[in-house]
Coordinates of C-alpha atoms in Angstrom, one line a residue:
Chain A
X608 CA 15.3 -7.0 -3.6
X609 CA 13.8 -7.5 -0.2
X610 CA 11.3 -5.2 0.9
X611 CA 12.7 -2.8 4.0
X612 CA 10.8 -3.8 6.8
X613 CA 8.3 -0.8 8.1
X614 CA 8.9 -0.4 12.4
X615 CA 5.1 -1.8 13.0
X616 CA 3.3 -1.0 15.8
X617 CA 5.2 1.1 18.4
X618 CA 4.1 2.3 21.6
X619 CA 5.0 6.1 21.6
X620 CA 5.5 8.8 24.1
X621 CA 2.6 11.7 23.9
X622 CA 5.1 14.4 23.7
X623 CA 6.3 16.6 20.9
X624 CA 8.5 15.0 18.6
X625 CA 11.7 15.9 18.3
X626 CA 13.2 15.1 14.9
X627 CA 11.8 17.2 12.4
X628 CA 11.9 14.6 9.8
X629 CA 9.5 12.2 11.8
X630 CA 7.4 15.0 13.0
X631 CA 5.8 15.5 9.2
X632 CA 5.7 12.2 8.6
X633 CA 3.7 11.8 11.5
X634 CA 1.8 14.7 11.0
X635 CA 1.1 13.4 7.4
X636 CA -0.1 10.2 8.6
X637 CA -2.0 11.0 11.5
X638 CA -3.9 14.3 10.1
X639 CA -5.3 11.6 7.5
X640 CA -6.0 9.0 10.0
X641 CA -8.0 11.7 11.8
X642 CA -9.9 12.8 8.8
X643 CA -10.6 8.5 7.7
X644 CA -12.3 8.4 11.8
X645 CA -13.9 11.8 11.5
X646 CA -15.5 10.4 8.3
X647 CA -16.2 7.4 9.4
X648 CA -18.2 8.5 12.1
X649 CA -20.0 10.6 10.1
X650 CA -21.1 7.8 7.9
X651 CA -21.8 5.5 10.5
X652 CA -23.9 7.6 13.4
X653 CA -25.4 10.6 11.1
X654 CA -23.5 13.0 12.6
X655 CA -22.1 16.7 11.7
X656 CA -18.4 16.9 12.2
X657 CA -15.6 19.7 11.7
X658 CA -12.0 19.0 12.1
X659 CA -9.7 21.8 11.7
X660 CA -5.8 21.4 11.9
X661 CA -2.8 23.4 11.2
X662 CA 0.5 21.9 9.2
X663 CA 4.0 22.5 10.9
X664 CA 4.3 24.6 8.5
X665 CA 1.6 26.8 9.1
X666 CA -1.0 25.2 6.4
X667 CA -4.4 24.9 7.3
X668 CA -6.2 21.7 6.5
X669 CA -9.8 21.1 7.4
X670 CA -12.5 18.7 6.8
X671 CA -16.2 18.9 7.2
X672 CA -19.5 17.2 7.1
X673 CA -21.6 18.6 5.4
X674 CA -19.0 21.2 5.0
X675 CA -16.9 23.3 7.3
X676 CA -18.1 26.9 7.0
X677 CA -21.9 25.5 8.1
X678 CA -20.5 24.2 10.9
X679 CA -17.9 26.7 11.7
X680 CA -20.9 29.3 11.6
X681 CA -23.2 26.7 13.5
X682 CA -20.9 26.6 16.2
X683 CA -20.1 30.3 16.1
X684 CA -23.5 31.9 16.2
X685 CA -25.5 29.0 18.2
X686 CA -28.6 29.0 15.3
X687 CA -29.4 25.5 14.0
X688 CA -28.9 25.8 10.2
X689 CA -32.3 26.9 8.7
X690 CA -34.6 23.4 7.8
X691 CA -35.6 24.3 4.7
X692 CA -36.7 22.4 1.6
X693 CA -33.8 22.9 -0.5
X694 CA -31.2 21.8 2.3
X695 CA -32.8 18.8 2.4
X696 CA -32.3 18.2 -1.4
X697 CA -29.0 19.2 -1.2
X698 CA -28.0 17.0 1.8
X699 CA -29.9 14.0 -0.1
X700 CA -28.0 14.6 -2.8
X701 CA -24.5 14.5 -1.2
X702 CA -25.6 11.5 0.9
X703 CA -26.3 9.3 -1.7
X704 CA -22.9 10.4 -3.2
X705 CA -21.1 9.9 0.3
X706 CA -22.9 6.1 -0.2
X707 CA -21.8 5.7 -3.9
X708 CA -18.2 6.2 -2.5
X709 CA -18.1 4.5 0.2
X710 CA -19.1 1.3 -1.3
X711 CA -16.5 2.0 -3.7
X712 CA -13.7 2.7 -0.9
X713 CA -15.3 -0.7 0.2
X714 CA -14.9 -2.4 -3.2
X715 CA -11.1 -1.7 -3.2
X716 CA -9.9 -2.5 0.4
X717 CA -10.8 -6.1 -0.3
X718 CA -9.5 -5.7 -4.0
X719 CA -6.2 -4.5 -2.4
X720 CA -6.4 -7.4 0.5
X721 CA -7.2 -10.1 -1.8
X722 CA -3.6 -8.7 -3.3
X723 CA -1.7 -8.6 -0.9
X724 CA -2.8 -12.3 0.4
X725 CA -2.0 -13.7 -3.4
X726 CA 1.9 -11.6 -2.6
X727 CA 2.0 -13.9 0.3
X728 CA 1.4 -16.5 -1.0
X729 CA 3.8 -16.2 -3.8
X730 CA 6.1 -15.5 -1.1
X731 CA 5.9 -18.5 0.9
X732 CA 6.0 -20.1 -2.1
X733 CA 10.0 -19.0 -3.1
X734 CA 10.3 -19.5 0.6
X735 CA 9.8 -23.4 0.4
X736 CA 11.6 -23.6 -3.1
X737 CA 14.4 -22.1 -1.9
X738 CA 14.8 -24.4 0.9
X739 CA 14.0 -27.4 -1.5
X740 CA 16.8 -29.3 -3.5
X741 CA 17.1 -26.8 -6.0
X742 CA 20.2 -24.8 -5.2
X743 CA 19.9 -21.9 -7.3
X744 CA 17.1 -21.4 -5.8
X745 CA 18.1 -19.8 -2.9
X746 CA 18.9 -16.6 -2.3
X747 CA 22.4 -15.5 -3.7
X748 CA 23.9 -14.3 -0.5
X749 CA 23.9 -17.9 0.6
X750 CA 25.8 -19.0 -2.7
X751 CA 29.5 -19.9 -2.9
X752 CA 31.5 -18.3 -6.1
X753 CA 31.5 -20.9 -7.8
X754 CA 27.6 -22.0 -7.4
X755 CA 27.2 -18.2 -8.5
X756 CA 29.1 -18.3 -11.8
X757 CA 27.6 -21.6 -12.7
X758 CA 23.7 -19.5 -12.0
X759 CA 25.1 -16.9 -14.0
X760 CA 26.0 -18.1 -17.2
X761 CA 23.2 -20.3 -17.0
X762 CA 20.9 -17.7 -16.5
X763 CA 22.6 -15.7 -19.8
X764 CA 21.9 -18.5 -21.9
X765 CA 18.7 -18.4 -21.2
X766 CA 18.1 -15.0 -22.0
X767 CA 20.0 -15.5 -25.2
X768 CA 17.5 -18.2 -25.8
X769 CA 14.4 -15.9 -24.4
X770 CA 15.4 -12.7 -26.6
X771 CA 15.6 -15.4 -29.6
X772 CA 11.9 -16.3 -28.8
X773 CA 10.9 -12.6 -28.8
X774 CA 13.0 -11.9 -32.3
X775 CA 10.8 -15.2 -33.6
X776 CA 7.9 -14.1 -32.6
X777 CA 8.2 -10.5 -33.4
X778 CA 9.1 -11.4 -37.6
X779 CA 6.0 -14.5 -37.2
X780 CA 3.9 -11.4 -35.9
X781 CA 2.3 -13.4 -33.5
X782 CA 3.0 -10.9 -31.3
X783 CA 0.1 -11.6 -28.5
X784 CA -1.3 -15.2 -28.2
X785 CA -3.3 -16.1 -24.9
X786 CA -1.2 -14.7 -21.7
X787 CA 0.2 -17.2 -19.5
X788 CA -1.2 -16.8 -16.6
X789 CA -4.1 -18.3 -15.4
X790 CA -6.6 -16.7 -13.1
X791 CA -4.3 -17.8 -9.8
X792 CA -1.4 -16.4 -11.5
X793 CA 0.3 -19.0 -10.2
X794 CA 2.4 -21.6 -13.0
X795 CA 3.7 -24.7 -11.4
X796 CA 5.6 -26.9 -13.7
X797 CA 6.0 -30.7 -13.0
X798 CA 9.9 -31.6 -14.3
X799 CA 12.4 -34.6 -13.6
X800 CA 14.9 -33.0 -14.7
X801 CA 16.6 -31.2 -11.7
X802 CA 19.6 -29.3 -13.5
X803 CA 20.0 -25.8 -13.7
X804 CA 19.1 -24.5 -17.3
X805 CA 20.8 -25.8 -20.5
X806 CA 20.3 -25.0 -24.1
X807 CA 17.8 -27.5 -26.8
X808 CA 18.8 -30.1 -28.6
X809 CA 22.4 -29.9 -30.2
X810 CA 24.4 -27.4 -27.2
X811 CA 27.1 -28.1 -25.1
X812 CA 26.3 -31.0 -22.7
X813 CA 24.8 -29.4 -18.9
X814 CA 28.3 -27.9 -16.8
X815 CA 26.7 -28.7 -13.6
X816 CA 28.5 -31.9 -12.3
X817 CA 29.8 -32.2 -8.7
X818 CA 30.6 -29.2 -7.6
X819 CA 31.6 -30.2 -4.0
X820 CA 30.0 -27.1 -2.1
X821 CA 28.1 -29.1 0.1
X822 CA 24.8 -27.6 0.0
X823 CA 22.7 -30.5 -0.1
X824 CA 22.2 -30.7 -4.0
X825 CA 22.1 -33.6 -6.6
Chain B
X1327 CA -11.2 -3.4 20.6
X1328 CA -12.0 -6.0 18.6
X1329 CA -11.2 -6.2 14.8
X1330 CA -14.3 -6.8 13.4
X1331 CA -14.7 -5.2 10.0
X1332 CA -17.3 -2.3 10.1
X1333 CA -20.0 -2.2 6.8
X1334 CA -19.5 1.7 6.3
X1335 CA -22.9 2.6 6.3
X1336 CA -25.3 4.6 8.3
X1337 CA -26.1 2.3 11.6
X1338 CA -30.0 1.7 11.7
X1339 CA -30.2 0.3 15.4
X1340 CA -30.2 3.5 18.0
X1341 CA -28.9 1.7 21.0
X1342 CA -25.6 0.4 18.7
X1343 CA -25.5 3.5 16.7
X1344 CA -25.9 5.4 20.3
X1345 CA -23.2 3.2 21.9
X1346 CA -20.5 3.6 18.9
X1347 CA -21.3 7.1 18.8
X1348 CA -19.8 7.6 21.9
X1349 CA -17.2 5.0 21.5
X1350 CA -15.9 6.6 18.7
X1351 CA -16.4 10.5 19.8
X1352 CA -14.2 9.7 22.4
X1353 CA -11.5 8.3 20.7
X1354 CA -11.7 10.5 17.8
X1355 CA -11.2 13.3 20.5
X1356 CA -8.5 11.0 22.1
X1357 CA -6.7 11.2 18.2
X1358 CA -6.6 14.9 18.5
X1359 CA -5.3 15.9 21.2
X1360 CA -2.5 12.9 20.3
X1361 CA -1.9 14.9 17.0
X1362 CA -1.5 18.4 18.8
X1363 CA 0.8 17.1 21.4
X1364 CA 3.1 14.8 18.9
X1365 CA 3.4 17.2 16.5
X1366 CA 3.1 21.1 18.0
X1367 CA 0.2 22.1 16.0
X1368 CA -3.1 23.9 16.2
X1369 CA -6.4 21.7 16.1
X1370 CA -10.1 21.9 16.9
X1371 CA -13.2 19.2 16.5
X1372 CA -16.6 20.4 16.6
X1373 CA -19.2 17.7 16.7
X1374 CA -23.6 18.4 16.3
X1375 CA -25.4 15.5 17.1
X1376 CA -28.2 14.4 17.7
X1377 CA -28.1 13.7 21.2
X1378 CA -26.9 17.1 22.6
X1379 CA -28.0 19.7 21.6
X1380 CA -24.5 21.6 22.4
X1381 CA -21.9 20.3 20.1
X1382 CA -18.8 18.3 21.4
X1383 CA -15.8 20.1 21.1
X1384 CA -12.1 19.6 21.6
X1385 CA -10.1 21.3 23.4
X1386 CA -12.5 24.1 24.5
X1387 CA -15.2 26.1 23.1
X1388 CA -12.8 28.8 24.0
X1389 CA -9.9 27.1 22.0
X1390 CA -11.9 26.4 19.3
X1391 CA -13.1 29.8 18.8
X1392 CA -9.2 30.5 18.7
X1393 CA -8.4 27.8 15.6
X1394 CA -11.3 29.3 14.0
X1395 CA -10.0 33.0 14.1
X1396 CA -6.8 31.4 13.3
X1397 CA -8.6 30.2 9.8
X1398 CA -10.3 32.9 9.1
X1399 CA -7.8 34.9 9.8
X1400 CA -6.0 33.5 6.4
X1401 CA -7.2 34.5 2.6
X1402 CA -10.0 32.6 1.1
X1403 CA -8.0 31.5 -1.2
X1404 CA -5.8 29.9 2.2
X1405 CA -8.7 28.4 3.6
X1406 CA -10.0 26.5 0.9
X1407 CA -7.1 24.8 -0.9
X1408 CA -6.8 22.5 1.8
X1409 CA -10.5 22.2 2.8
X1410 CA -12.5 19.1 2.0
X1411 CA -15.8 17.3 3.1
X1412 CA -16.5 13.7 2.6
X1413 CA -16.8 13.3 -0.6
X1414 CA -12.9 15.5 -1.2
X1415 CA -11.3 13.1 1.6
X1416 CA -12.5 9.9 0.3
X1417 CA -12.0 10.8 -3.3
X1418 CA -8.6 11.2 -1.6
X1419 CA -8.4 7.8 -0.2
X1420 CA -9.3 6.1 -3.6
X1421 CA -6.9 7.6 -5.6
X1422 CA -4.3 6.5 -2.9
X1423 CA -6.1 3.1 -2.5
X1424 CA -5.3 3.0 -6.6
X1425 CA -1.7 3.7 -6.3
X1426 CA -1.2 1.2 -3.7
X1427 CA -2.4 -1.2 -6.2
X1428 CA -0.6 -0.8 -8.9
X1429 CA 2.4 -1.1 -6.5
X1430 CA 0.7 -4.1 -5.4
X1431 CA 0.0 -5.5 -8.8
X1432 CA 3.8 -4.5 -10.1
X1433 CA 5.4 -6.8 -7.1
X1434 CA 3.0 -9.2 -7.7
X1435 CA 4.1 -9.4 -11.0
X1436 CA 7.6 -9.4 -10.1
X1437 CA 7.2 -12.8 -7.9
X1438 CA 5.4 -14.7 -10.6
X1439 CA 8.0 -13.9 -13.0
X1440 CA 10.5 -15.0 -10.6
X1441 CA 8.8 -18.4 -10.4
X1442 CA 8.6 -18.6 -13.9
X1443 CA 12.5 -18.1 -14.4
X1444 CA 14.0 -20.8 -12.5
X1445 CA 11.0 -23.1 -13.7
X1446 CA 12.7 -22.3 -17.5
X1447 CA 16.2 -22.7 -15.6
X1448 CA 15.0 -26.3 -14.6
X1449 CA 14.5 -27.1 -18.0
X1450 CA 10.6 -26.0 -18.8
X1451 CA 10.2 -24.0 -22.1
X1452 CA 9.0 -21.2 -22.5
X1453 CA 7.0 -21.2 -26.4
X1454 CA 3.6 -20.6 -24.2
X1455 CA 4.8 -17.1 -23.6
X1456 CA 4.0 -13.8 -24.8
X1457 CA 5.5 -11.3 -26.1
X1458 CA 4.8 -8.9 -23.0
X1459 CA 5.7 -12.1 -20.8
X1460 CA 9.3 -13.0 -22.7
X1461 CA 9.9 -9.4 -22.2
X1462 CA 9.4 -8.9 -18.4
X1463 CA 11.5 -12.5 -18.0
X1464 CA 14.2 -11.1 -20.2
X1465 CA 14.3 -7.8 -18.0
X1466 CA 14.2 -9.8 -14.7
X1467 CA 17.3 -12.2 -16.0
X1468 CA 18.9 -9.2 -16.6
X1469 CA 18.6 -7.7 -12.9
X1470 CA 19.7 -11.1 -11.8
X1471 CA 22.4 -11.7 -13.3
X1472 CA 24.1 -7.9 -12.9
X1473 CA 23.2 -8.6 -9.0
X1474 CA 24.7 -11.7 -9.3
X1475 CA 27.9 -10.3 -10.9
X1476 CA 28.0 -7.7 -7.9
X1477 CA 27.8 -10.7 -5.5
X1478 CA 30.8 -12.7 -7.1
X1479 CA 32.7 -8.8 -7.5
X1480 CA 32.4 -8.2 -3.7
X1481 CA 33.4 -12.2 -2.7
X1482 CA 36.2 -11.6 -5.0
X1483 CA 37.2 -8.6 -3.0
X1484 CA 36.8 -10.2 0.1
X1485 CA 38.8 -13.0 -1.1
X1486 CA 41.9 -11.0 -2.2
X1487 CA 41.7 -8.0 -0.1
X1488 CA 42.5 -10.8 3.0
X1489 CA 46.5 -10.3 2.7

């Protein structure tokens, strides 16, 4: 389940790229990037910008501000566009739609950062639990067969137990009481017990006794 | 550069709007040529501002008027499915934005679940749960334990394919 890392920053050669395959991704990426400055600029000096590529494959893309015919045709015949009452309205208009977006665009980059830091966070979170006392806690590559049967069945117990909690709750109808997580999202549990999962009340005793692996347990 | 965050909004001091005008022309410019080279295609900016009364262009006006015959060149139809101004292109980057999110939110998800599984493996119960909640933990000790079972399958194989 470990996320394939992505190659980060790489310094490239300027020169065409040779697998076809990395080509369109890159042409993908960048034609966006290029649009996202173009924009940018746009917003941020008040400027009039055209930007006018063609796909591998032949496909035109094009962005413009205010649009890319005006400009096309500005550049083309050297008139300034006419300064007339209603292009003022109209421009007016789109700017204060431009402005509505971009403080949405704004809105959700640091919705989406504040996400990603709460996925690191959980992350160095396993990180330390898995290097803790708790065995099963780490990751399974690093468990011996017989540490990995003993998870196993204790883990299958436990869903017995959980899918016996969802039948109960399901013929009660209390189908939706209060979630459990809080605002953090984060549930910490304070417990003595340090055994790997056993049944209620009147089961068969916990299976984990020494188990001689030498991992540093109980 | 530095990686200062930039308030995308219209710069009201002239010397700093002046001075990232041409800061960013320039590597705007810089990003185009890099896309022409890298990847074999046709491309043209055109800049008006407010400080020249000719526009900026890249490559050359001459080149440019080339691109543009190019798109001309194509049907109407051609031209505009691919066309956008701002308000297309960052319409564009919000829905993307969204998806990202969700992904986000679903892997977020994922890892608090985790931590709630080998809390109820170390003995915490789990009557505080939902319905939604008992489900997603039911699905996740699923995936574990089949992943699991691959892992003790392939040691096994290991083990006895060594003769």
């Amino acid at each position: 389940m470990a996320k394939k890392p992505s190659m980060g920053r790489q310094k490239i050669k300027i020169a065409k790229i040779e697998i076809k395959n990395h080509l369109q991704v890159t042409f993908s990426k960048r034609r966006s990037g290029l649009f996202k400055k173009a924009s940018e600029l746009c917003t941020l000096c008040g400027v009039e910008i055209s930007i006018i590529v063609f796909s591998p494959a032949g496909k035109v893309f094009s962005f413009g501000h205010p649009n890319v015919d005006s400009i096309v045709d500005q550049f083309l015949s050297r008139n300034p566009p006419p300064n007339t009452t209603t292009r003022h309205l109209i421009d007016a208009h789109r700017n204060a739609s431009v402005r509505d977006l971009n403080s949405q665009l704004t809105q959700v980059l640091n919705e989406l950062e504040a996400e990603k830091k709460r996925s690191e966070t959980l992350d160095h979170i396993r990180k330390l639990a898995s290097q803790r006392k708790y065995w099963w806690e780490k990751s399974i590559d690093e468990l011996g067969l017989n540490e990995l049967g003993q998870l196993r069945d204790s883990m299958v117990v436990l869903k017995k137990n959980v899918t016996n909690q969802t039948d109960k709750l399901f013929v009660e109808g209390n189908v939706n009481p209060s979630p459990f997580f809080s605002a953090n999202g984060i549930a910490m549990v304070d417990s003595a017990e340090i055994k790997p999962y056993q049944m209620n009340a009147s089961s068969t005793p916990p299976h984990v006794q020494n188990i001689g692996y030498g991992h540093g347990f109980f | 550069m530095t990686r200062t965050k930039v308030n995308l909004a219209y710069i009201a001091n002239d010397s700093e709007r002046k001075s990232t005008f041409k800061r960013r022309k320039k590597g705007l410019m810089k990003k185009a040529e890099e896309l022409s080279i890298l990847c074999a295609v046709d491309t043209c900016a055109i800049i008006f501002s407010p400080y020249d009364p000719e526009p900026d262009v890249w490559p050359s006006p001459l080149e440019v008027q080339r691109v543009i015959a190019k798109l001309r060149n194509m049907s109407p139809l051609e031209q505009n499915r691919r066309m956008m101004d701002q308000k297309d292109f960052i319409r564009q980057q919000l829905t993307r934005l969204s998806e990202q999110m969700a992904k986000q939110q679903r892997e977020i998800r994922h890892k608090e679940m985790t931590n709630v599984m080998f809390e109820c493996l170390k003995g915490k119960g789990f009557e505080y749960l939902n319905m939604s909640d008992l489900n997603d933990l039911n699905n996740l000790l699923s995936q574990n334990i089949r992943a699991i079972e691959r892992r003790i399958k392939l040691l096994e194989k290991r083990h006895n394919g060594g003769d």
